[in-house]
Structure formats: structure tokens, C-alpha cells
mmCIF file of N, CA and C in Angstrom:
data_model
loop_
_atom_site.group_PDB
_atom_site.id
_atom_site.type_symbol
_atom_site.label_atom_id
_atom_site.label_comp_id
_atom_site.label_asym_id
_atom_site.label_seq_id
_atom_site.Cartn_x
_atom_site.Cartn_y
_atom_site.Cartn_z
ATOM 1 N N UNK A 26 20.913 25.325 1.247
ATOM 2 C CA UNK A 26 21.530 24.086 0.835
ATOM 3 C C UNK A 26 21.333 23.000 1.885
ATOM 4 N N UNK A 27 21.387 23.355 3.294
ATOM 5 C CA UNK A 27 21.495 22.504 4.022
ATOM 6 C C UNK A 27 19.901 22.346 4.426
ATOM 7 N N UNK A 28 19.407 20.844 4.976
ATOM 8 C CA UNK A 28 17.995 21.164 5.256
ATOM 9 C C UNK A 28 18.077 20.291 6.475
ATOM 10 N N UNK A 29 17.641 20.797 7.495
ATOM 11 C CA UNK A 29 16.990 20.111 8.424
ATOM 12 C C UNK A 29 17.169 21.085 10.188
ATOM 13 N N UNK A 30 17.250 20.450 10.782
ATOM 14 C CA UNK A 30 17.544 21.257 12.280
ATOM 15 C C UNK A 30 19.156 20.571 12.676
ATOM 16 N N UNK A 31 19.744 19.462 12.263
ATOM 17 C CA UNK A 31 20.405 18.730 12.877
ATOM 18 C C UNK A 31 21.812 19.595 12.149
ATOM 19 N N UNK A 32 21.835 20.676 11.006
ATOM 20 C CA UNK A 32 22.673 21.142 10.436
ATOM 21 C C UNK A 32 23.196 22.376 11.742
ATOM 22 N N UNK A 33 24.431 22.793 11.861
ATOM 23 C CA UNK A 33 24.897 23.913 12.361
ATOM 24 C C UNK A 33 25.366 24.561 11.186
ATOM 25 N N UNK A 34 24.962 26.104 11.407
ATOM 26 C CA UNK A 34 24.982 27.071 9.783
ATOM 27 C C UNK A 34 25.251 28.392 10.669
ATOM 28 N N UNK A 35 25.911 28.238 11.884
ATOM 29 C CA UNK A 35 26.789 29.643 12.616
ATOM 30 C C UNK A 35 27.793 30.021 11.504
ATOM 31 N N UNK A 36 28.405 29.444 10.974
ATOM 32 C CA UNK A 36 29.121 30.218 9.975
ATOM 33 C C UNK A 36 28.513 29.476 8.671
ATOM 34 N N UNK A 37 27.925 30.355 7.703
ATOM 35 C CA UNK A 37 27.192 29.450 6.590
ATOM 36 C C UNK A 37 27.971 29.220 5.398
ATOM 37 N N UNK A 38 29.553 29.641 5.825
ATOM 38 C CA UNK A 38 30.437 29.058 4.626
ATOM 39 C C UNK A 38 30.891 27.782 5.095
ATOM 40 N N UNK A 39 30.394 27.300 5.825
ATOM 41 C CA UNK A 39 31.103 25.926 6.667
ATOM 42 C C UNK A 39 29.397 25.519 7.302
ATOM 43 N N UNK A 40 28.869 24.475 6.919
ATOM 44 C CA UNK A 40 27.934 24.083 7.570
ATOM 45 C C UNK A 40 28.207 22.587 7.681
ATOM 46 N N UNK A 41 27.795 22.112 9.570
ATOM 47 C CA UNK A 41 28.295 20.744 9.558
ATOM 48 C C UNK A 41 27.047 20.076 10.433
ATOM 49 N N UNK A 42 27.083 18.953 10.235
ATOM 50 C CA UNK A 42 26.420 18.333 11.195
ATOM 51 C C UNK A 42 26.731 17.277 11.924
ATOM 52 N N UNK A 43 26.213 16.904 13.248
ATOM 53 C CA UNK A 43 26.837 15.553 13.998
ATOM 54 C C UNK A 43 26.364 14.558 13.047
ATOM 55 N N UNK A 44 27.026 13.310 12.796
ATOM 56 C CA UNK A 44 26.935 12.364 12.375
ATOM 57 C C UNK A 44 27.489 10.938 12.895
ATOM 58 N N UNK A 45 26.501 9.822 13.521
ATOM 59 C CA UNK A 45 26.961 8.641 13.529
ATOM 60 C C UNK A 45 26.986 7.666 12.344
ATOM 61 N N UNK A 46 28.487 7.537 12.495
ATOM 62 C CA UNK A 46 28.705 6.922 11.260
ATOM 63 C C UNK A 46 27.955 5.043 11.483
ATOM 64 N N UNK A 47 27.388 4.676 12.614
ATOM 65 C CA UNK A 47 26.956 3.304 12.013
ATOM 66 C C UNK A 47 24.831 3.507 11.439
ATOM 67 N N UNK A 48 24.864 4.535 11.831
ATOM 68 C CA UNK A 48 23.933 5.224 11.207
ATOM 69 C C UNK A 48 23.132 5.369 9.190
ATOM 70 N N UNK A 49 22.402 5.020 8.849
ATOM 71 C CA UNK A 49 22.250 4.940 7.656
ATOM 72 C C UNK A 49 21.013 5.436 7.460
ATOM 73 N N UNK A 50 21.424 6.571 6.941
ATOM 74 C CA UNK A 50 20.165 7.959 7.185
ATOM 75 C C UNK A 50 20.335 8.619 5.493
ATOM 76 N N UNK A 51 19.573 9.304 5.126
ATOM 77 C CA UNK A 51 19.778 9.960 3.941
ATOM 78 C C UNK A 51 20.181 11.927 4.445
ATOM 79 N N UNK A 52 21.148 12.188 3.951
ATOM 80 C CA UNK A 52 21.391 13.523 4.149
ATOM 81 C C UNK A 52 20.706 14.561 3.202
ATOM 82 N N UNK A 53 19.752 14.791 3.296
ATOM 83 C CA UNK A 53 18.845 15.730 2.091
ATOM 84 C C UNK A 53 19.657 17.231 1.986
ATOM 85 N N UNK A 54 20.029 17.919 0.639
ATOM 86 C CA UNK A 54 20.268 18.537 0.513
ATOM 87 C C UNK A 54 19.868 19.215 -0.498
ATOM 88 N N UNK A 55 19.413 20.701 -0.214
ATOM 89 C CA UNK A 55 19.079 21.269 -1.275
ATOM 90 C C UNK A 55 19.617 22.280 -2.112
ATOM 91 N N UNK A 56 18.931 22.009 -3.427
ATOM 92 C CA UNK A 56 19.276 22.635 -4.364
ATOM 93 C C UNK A 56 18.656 23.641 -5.312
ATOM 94 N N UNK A 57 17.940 23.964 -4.885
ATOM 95 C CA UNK A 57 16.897 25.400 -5.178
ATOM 96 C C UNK A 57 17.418 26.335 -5.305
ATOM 97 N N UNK A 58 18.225 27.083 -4.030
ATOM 98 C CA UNK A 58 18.263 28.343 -4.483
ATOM 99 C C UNK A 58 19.865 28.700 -4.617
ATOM 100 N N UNK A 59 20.418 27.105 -4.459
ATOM 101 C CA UNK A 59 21.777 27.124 -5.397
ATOM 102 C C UNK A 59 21.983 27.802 -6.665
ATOM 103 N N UNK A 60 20.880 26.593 -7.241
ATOM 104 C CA UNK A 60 20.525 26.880 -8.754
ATOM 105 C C UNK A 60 20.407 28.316 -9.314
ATOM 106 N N UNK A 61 19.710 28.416 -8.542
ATOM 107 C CA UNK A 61 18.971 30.189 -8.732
ATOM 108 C C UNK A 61 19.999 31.167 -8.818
ATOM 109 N N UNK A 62 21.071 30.863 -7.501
ATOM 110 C CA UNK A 62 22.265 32.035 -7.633
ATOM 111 C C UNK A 62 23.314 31.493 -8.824
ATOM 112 N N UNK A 63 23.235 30.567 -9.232
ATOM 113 C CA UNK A 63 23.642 30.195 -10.789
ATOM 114 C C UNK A 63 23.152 30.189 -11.594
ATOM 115 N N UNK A 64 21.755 30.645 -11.468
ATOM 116 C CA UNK A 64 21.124 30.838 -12.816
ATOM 117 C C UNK A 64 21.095 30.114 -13.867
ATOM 118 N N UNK A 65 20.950 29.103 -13.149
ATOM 119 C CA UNK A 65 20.772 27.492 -14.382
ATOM 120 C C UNK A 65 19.861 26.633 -13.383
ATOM 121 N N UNK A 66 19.273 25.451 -14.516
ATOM 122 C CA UNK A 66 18.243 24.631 -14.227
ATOM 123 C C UNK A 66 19.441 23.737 -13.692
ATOM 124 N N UNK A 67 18.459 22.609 -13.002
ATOM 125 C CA UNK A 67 19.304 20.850 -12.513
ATOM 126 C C UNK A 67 19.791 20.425 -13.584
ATOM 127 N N UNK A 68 20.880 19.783 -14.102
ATOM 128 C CA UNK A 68 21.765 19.086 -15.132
ATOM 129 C C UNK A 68 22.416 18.015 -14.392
ATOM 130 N N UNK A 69 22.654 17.954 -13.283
ATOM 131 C CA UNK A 69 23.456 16.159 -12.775
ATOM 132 C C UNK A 69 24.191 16.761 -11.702
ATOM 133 N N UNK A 70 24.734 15.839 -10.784
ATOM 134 C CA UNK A 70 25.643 16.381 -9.772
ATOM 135 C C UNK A 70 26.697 15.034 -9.121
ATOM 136 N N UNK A 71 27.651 15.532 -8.489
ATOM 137 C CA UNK A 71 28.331 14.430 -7.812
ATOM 138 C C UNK A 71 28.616 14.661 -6.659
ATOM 139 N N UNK A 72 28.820 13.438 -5.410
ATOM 140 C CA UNK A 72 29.589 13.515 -4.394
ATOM 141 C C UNK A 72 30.637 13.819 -4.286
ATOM 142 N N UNK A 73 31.688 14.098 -3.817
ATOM 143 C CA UNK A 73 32.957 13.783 -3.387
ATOM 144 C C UNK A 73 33.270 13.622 -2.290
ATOM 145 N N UNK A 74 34.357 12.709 -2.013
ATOM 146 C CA UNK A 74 34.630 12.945 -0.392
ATOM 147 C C UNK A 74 35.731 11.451 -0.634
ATOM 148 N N UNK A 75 36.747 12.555 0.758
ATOM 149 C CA UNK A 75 37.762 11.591 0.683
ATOM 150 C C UNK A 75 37.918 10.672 2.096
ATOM 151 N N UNK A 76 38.738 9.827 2.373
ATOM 152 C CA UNK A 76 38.947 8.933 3.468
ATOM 153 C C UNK A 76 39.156 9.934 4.683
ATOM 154 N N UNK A 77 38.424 9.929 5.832
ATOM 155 C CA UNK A 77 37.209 8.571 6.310
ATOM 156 C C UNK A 77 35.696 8.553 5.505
ATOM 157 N N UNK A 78 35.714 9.377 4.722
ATOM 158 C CA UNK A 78 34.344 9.324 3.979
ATOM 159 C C UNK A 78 33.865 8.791 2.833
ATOM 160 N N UNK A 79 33.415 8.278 2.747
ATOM 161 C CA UNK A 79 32.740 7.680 1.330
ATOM 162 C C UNK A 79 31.072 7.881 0.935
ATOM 163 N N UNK A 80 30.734 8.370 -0.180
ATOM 164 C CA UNK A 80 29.747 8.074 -0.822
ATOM 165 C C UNK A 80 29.054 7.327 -0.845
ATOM 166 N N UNK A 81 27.785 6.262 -0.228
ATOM 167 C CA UNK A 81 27.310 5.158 -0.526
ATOM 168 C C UNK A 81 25.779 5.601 -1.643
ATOM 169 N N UNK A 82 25.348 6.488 -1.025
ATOM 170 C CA UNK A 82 24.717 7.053 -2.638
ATOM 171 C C UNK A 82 24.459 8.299 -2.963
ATOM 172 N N UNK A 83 24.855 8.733 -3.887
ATOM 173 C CA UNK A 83 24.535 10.126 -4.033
ATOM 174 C C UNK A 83 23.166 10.544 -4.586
ATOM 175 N N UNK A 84 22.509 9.749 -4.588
ATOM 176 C CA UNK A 84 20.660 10.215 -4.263
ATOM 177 C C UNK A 84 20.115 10.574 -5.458
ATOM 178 N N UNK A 85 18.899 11.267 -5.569
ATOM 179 C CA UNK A 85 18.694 11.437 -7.353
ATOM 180 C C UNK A 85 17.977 12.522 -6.781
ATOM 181 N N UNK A 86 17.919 13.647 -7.874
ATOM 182 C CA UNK A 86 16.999 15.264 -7.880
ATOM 183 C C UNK A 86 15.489 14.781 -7.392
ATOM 184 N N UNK A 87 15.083 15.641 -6.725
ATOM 185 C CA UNK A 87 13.434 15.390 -6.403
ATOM 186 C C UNK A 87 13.295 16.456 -5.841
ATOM 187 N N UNK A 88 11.997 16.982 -6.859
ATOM 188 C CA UNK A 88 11.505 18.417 -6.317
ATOM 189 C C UNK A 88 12.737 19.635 -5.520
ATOM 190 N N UNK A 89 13.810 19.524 -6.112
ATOM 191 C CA UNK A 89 14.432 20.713 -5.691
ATOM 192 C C UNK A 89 15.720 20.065 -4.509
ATOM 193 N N UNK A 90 15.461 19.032 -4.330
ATOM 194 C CA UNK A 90 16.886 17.870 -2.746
ATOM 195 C C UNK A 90 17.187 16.907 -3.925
ATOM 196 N N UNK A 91 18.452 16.468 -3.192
ATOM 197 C CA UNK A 91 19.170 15.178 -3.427
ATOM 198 C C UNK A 91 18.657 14.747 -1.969
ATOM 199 N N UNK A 92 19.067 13.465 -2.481
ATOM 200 C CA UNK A 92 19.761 12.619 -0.666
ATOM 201 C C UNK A 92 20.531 11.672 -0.937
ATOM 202 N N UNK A 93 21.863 11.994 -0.336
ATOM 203 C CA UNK A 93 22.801 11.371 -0.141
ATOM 204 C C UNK A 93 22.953 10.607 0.948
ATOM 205 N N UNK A 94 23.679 9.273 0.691
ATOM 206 C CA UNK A 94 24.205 8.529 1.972
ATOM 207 C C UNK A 94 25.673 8.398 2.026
ATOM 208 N N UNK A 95 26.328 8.977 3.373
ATOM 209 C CA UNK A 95 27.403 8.458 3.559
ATOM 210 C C UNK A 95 27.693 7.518 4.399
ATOM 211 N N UNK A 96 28.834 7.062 4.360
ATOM 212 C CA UNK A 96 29.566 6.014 4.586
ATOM 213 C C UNK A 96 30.977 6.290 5.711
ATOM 214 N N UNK A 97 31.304 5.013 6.307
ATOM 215 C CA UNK A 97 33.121 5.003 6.497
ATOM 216 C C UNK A 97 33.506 4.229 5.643
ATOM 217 N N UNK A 98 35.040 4.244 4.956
ATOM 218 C CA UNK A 98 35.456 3.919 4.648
ATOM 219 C C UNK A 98 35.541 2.292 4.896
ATOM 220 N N UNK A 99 35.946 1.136 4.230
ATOM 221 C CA UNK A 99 36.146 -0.054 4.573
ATOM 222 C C UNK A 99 36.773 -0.513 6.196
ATOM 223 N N UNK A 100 37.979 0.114 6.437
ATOM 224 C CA UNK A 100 38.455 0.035 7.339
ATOM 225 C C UNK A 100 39.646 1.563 8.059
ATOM 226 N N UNK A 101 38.094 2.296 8.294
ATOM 227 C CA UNK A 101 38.349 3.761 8.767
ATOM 228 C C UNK A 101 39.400 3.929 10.280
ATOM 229 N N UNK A 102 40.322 5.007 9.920
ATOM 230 C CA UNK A 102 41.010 5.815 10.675
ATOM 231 C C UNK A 102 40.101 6.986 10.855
ATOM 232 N N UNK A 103 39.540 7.404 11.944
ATOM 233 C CA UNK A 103 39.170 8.715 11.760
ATOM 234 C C UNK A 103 39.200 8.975 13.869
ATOM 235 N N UNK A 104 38.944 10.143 13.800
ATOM 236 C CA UNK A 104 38.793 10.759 15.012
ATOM 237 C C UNK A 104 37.441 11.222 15.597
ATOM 238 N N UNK A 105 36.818 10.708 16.910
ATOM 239 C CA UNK A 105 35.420 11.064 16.898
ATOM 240 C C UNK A 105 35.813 13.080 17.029
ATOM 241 N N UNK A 106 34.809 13.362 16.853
ATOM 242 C CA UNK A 106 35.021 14.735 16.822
ATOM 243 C C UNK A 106 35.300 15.763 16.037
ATOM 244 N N UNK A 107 35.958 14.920 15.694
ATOM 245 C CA UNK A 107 36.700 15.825 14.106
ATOM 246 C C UNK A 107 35.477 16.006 12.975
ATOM 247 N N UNK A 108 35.913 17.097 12.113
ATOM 248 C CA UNK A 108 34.735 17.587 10.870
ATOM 249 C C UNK A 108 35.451 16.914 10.143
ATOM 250 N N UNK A 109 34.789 16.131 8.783
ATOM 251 C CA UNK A 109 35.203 15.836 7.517
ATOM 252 C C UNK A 109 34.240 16.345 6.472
ATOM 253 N N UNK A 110 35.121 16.733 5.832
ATOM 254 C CA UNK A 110 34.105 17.099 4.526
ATOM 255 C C UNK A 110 33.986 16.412 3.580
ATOM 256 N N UNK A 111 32.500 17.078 2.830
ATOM 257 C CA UNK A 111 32.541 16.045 1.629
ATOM 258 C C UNK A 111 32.099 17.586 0.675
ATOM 259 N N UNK A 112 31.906 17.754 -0.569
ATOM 260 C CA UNK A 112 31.885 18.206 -1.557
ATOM 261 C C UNK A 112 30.576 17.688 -2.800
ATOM 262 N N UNK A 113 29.785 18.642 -2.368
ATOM 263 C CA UNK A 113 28.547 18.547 -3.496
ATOM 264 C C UNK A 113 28.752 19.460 -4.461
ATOM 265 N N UNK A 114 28.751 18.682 -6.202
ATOM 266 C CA UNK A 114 29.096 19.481 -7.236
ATOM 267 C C UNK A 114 27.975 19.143 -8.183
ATOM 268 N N UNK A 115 27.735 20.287 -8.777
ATOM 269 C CA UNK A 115 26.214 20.403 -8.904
ATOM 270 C C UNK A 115 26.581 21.129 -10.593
ATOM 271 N N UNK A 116 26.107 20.286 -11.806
ATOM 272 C CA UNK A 116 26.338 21.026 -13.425
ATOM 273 C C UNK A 116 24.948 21.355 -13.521
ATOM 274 N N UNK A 117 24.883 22.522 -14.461
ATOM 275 C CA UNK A 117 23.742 22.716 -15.002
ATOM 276 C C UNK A 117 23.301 22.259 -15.761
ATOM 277 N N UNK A 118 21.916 22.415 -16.305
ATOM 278 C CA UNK A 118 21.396 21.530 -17.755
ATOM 279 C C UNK A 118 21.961 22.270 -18.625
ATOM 280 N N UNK A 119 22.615 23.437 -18.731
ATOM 281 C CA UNK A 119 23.788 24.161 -20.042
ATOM 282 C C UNK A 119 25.188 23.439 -20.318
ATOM 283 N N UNK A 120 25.113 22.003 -19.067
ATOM 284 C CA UNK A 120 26.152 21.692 -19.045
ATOM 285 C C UNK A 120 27.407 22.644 -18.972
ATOM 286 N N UNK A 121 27.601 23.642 -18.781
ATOM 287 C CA UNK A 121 28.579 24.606 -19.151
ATOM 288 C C UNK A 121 28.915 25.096 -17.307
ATOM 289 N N UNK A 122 28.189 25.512 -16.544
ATOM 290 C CA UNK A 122 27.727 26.001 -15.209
ATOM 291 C C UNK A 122 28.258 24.573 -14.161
ATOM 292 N N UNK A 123 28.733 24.846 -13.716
ATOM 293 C CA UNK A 123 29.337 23.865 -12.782
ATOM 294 C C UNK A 123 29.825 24.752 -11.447
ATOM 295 N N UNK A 124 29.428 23.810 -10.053
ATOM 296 C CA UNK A 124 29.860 24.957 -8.985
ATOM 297 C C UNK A 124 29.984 23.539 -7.692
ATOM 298 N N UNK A 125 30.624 24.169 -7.002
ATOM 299 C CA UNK A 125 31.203 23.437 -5.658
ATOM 300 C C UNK A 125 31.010 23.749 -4.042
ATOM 301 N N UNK A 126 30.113 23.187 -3.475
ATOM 302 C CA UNK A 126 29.974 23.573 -2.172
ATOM 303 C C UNK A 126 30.484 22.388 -1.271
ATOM 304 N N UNK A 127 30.963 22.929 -0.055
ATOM 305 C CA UNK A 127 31.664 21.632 0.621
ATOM 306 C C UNK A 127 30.856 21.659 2.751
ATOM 307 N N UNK A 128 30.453 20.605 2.743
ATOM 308 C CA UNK A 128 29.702 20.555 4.415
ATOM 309 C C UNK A 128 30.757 19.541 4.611
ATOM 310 N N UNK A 129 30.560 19.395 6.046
ATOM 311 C CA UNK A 129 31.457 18.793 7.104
ATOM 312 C C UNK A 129 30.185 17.606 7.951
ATOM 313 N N UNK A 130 30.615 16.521 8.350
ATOM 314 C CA UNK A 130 30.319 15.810 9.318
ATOM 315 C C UNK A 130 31.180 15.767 10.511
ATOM 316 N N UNK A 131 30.237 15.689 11.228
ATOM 317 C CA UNK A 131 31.285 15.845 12.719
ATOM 318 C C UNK A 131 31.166 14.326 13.084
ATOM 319 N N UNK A 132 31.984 13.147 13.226
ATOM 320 C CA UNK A 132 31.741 12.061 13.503
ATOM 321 C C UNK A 132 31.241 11.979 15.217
ATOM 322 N N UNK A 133 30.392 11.376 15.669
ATOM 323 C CA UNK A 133 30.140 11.016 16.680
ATOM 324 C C UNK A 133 31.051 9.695 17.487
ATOM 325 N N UNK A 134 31.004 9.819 18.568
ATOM 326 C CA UNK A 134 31.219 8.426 19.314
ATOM 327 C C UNK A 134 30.665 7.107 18.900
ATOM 328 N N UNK A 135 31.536 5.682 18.192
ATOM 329 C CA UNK A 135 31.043 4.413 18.508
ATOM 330 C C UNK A 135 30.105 4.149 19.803
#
């Protein structure tokens, strides 16, 4: 699910990565062999994520990744250091198959 080097996946039910939030990067995430252990094709997916985090785009399917961009909030409270999560939810084309995985950003220092 997670792609790159910048992910930590020591525990792979919790995968996070550093993130500067004045930063505007695309977070690629994949969805291959999600799919696979659900046993359904791509059908649509959403972000979630709550304050300090926001969605600025949740990216479109390509070859098997999204890429998402996040955000701070308008006028964020948050703690450098701290993990926040956000929540990638991913339906199948059965529409019926729906599943929930959740990564963490670790905010960096202003």
C-alpha cells in the first residue's frame, strides 16, 4: 500500500511517514495488492482525515496508485511530532466490497 522509501512499515499495521506540512508533494499509494486480498477490481475510493489534516486531492487510479495531496487545515493546531492519520477507503467495481486502511503523517518542524 505504501510506496516509496520515505514510508516507515516497522509495524505494517501502522505505516507513517515524516511529513512537512508547507510541502506540496503527491503521496502515491498503492492499490494492487489491496485489491487482490479483496478480490475485487478498482470501483472509486475516498480520503478521510480529520483536523490537523485535510484532503487537498485525493488523486485519480493510474496503473494500480492514487496520489493524494494533503493539507493543514485553514488555521491548524497541531504538534510537530505527533502522527495523524488519515484513512484510505477503497469500493470495488461490485460496488458491494468496501475496505479501510489508515497511515499516519508525522508532522515535521516549521
Amino acid at each position: 500500500m505504501t510506496i516509496g522509501a520515505a514510508w516507515n512499515v516497522d509495524n505494517p499495521d501502522k505505516p507513517w511517514a515524516k511529513w512537512d506540512p508547507e510541502a506540496n508533494i503527491v503521496i502515491p499509494i498503492g492499490l494492487d495488492d489491496w485489491l487482490a486480498e479483496l478480490g475485487t477490481s478498482y470501483g472509486s475510493h475516498d480520503i478521510i482525515a480529520a483536523a490537523p489534516l485535510e484532503c487537498a486531492s485525493e488523486g485519480t487510479y493510474q496503473a494500480g496508485t492514487i496520489g493524494a495531496r494533503m493539507k493543514l487545515v485553514a488555521t491548524p493546531t497541531y504538534s510537530p511530532g505527533v502522527k495523524y492519520p488519515f484513512t484510505v477507503r477503497v469500493v470495488g467495481l461490485d460496488a458491494a466490497t468496501q475496505d479501510d486502511r489508515t497511515l499516519w503523517l508525522k508532522v515535521k518542524d516549521r
